[in-house]
Coordinates of C-alpha atoms and ligand atoms in Angstrom, one line a residue:
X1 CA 98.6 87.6 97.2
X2 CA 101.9 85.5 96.9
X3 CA 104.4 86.8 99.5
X4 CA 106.8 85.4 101.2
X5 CA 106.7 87.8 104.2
X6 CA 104.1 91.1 105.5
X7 CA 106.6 93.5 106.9
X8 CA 105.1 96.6 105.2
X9 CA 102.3 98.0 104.2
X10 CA 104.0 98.8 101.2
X11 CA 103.7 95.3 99.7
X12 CA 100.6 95.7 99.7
X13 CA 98.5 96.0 96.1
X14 CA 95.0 97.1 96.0
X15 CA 94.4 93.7 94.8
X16 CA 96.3 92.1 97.9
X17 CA 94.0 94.2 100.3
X18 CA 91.0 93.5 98.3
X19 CA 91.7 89.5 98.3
X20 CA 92.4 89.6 102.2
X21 CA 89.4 92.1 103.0
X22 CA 86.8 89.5 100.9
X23 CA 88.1 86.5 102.5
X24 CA 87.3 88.1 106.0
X25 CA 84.1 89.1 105.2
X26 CA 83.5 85.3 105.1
X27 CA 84.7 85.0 108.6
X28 CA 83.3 87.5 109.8
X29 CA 80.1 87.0 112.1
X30 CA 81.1 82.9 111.5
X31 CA 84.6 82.3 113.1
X32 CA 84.4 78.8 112.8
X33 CA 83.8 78.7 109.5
X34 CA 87.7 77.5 109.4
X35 CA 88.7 74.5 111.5
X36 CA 90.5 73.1 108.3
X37 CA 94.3 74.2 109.0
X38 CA 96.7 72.4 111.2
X39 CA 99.3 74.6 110.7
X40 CA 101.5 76.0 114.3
X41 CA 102.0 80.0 114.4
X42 CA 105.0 81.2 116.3
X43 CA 104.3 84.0 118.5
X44 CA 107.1 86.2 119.5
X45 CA 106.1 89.4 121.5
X46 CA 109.2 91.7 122.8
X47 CA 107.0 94.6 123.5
X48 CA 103.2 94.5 125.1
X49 CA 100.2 93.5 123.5
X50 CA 96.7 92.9 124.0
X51 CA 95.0 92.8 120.8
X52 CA 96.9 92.0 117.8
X53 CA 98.6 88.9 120.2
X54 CA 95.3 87.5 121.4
X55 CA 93.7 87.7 117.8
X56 CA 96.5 86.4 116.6
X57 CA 96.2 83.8 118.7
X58 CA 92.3 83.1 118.4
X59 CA 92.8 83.4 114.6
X60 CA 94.7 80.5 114.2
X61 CA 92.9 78.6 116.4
X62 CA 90.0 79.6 114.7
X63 CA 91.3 77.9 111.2
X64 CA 91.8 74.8 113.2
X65 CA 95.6 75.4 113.9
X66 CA 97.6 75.9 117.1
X67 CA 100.0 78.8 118.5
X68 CA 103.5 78.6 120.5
X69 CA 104.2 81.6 122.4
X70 CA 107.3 82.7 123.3
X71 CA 106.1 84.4 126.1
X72 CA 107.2 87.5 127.6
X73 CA 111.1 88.7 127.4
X74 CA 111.5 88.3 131.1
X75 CA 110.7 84.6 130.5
X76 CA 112.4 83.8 128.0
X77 CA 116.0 83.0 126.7
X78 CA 115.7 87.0 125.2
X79 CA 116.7 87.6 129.0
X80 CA 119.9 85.2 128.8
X81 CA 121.1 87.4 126.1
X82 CA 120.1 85.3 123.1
X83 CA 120.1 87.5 119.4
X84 CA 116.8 88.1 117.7
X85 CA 118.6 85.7 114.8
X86 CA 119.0 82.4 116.9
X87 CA 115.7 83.3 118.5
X88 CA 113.8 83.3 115.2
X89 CA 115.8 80.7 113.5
X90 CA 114.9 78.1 116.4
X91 CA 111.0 78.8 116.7
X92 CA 110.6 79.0 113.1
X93 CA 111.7 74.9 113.8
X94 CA 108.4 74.7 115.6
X95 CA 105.7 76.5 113.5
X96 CA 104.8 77.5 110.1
X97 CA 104.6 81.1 110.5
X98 CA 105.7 83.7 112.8
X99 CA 104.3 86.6 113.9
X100 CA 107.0 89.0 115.5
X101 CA 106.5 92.1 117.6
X102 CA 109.7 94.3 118.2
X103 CA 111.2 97.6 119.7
X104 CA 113.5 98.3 117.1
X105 CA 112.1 99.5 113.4
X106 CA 113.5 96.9 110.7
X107 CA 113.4 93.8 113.1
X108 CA 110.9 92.1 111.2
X109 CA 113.0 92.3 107.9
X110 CA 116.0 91.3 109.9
X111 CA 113.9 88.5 111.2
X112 CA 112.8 87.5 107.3
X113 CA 115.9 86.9 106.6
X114 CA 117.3 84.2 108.7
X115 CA 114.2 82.2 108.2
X116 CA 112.4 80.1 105.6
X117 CA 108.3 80.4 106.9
X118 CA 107.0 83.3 106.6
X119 CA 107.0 86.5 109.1
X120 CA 104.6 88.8 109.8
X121 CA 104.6 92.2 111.2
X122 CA 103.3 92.8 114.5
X123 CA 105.2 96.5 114.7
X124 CA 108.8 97.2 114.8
X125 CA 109.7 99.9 116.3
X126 CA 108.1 103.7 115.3
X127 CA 108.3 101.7 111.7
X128 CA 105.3 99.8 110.1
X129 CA 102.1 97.7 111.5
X130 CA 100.6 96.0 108.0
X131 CA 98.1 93.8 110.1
X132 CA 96.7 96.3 111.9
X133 CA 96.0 98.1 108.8
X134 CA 94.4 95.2 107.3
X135 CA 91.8 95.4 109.8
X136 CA 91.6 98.7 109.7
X137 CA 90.9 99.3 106.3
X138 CA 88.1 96.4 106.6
X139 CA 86.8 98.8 109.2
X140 CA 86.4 101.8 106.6
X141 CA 85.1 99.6 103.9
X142 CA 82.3 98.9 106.2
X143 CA 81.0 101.8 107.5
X144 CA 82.2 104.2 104.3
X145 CA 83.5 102.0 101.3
X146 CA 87.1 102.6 100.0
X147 CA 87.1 105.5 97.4
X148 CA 85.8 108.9 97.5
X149 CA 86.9 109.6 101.1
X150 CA 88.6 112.0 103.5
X151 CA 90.3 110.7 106.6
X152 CA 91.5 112.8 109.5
X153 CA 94.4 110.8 110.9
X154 CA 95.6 112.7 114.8
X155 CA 97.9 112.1 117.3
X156 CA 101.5 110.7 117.1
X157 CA 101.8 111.0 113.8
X158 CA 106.2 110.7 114.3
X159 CA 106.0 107.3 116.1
X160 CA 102.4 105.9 115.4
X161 CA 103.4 103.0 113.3
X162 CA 99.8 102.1 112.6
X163 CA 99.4 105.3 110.9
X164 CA 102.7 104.8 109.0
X165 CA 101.3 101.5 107.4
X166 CA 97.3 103.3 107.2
X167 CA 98.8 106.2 104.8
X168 CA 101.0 103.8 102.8
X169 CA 98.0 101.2 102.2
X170 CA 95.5 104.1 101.6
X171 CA 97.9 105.6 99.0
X172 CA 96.0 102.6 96.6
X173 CA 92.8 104.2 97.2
X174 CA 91.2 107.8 96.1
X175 CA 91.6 108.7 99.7
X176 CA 92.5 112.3 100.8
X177 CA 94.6 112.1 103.6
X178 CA 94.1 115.2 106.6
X179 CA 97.1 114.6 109.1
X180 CA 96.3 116.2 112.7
X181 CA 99.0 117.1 114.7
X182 CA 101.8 119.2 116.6
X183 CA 104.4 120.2 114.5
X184 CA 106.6 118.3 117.1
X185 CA 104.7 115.0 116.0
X186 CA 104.5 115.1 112.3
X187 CA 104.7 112.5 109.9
X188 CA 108.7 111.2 109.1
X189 CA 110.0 112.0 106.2
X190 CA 110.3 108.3 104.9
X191 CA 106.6 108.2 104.8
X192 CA 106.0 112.1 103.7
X193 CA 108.0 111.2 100.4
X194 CA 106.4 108.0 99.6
X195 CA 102.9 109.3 99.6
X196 CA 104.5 112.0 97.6
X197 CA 105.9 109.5 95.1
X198 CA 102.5 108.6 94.9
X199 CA 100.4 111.3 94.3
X200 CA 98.5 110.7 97.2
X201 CA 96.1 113.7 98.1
X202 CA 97.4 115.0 101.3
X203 CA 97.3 117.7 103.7
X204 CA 98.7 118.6 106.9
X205 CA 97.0 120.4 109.7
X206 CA 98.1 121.7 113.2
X207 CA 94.4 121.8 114.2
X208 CA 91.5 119.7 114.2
X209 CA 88.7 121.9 114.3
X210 CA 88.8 123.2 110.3
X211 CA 88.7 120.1 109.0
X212 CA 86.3 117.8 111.2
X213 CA 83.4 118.8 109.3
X214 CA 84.2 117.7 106.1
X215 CA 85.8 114.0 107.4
X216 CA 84.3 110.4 106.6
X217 CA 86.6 108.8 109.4
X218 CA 88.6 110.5 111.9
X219 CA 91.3 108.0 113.2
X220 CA 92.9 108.7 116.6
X221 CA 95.9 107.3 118.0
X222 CA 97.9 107.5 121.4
X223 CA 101.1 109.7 121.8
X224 CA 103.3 106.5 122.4
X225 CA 105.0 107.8 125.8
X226 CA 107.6 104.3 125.3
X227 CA 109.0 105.9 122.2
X228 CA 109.5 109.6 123.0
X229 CA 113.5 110.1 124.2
X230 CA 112.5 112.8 126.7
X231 CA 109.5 112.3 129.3
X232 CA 109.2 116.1 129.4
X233 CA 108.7 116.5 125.9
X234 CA 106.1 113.8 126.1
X235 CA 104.5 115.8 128.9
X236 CA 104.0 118.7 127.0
X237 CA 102.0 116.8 124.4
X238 CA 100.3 114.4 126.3
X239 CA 96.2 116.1 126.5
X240 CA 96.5 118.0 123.7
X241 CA 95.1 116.4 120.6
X242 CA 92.0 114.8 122.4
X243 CA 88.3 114.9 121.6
X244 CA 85.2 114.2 123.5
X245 CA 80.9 113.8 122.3
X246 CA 81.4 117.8 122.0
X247 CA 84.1 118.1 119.7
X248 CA 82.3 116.0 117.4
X249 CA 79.2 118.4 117.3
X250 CA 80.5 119.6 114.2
X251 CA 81.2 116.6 112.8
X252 CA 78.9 114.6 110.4
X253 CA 76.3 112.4 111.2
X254 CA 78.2 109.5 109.2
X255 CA 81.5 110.4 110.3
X256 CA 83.7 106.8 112.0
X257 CA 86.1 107.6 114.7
X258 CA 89.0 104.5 114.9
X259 CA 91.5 104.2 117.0
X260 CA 93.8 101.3 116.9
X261 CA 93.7 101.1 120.9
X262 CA 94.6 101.0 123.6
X263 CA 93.6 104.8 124.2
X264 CA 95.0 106.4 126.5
X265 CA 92.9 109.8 126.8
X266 CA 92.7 111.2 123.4
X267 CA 89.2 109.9 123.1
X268 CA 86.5 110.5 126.3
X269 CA 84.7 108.0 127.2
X270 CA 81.7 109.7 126.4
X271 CA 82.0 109.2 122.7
X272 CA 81.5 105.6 123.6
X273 CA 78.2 106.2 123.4
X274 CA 77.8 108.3 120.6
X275 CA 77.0 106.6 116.6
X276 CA 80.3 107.6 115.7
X277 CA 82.6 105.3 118.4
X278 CA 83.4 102.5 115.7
X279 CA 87.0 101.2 117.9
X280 CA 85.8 97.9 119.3
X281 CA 84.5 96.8 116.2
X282 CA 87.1 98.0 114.6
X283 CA 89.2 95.8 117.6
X284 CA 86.9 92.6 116.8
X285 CA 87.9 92.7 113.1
X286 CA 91.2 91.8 113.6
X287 CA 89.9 87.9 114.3
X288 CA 88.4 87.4 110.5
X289 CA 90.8 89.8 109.0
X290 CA 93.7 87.9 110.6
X291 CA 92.3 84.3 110.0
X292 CA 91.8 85.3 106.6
X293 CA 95.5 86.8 106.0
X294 CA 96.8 83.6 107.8
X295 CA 95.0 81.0 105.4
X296 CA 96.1 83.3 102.7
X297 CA 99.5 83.1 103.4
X298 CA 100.1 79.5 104.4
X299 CA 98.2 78.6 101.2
X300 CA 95.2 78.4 101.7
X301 CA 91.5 80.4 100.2
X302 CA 92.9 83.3 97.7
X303 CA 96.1 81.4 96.8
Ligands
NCD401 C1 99.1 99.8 118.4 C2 100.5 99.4 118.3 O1 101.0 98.5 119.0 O2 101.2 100.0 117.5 N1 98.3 98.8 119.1 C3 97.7 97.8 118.4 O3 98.4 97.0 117.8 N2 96.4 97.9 118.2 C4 98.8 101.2 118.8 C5 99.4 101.7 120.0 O4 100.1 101.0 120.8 O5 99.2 102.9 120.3

């Protein structure tokens, strides 16, 4: 994998995802198998997170490097009024990397180019989430391999960037895509034509229930409330694309339900307990997937 910068899941060859996917795998269940790197990653957070910040964080660590954190907006400069461009041109000074989570869709390309170390996206906007993706597809491989599959993908299909960057990276697999939905929350456009473009097996459904039976994964996401322009609208939605252990009666016996988390209610907490809840391992993968991306791209295994 030789690029300069992840800001979409579009860069991403089957080759790419198989070279970072292999190098986790010898992470994974030995974190500290690193311990080599002394590299500094950057981490600049304008919007919440839990997960891909702290396994970020823990990642680099991991390899033996360090971590800067910009902290939260309130705390920093952001709040002075300082542009995203001075911002990322001064802590891309301290560290070798940076990993850059923002409101607005395109700031992680804006970011790329005022910068010489490389930048990785944490999820601009309603636009792309490569990382998470990363781990995600690790997550399938596991439990159901790569090829021959059908994924239901439900929710907020409009502004769920982790499933933008899913159906672009799955577009290198023989994958056949199911998207779940209300009309309201379809997938864009943008990422409609490029599965299009290619040739990607997909179909759209309005309801869960006539397809569940015939799914390998089902991947859930949250209706993201911070992106929709009208509360009400949000309202309306919120509740109804939501399962719990009796929806999945029908399901299969092999069938992986992901979620990218945090969940909000779309998934009960009753399928916690069931063999198909496969979310907080699918959470713990993002430690090898990311320490393995990282030493990839600061030139390290894979290289
Ligand atoms: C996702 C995100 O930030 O897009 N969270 C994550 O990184 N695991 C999903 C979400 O917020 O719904």
């Amino acid at each position: 994998m030789r690029h300069d910068h992840l800001i979409s899941a579009r860069q991403l060859s089957r080759a790419d995802i198989e070279s970072v996917l292999d190098h986790a795998a010898t992470f994974d269940g030995d974190v500290t198998g690193g311990g080599r790197r002394e590299d500094v990653l950057g981490l600049l957070f304008f919007e919440p997170s839990t997960r891909t910040k702290m396994s970020f964080d823990t990642a680099m660590k991991r390899l033996g490097g360090s971590t800067v954190d910009m902290g939260t907006v309130e705390s920093s400069s952001v709040k002075k009024g300082e542009s995203l461009a001075d911002t990322v041109r001064v802590v891309a000074g301290y560290a070798d990397a940076l990993v850059l989570r923002h409101p607005s869709e395109g700031a992680a390309k804006l970011a790329s180019e005022f910068v010489d170390v490389p930048v990785i996206n944490a999820g601009d906007g309603a636009g792309q989430h490569p990382t998470q993706t990363l781990l995600d597809l690790y997550t399938i491989r596991e439990s159901a391999g790569l090829d021959d599959l059908s994924i239901g993908v439900m929710g907020d299909l409009k502004y769920g960037r982790t499933v933008h960057s899913l159906a672009e990276a799955l577009t290198n697999f023989d994958v056949t895509q199911h998207f779940v939905s209300p009309e309201s929350l379809r997938l864009p456009r943008s990422v409609r034509y490029d599965l299009h473009e290619s040739g990607a097996e997909v179909r759209e459904h309005t309801e869960l229930d006539g397809v569940l039976p015939e799914l390998d994964v089902l991947y859930v996401t949250r209706i993201q409330r911070e992106r929709f322009p009208d509360e009400n609208e949000y309202r309306q939605i919120a509740g109804e694309y939501r399962i719990d252990a009796a929806t999945l009666d029908v399901a299969r016996d092999d069938l992986s339900v992901m979620h990218p988390l945090p969940r909000v209610d779309e998934i009960a907490p009753d399928v916690d307990e069931t063999r198909h809840a496969t979310y907080f391992e699918q959470a713990h993968n993002g430690v090898p997937v990311r320490m393995a991306l990282l030493d990839i791209m600061l030139g390290g295994e894979g290289r």
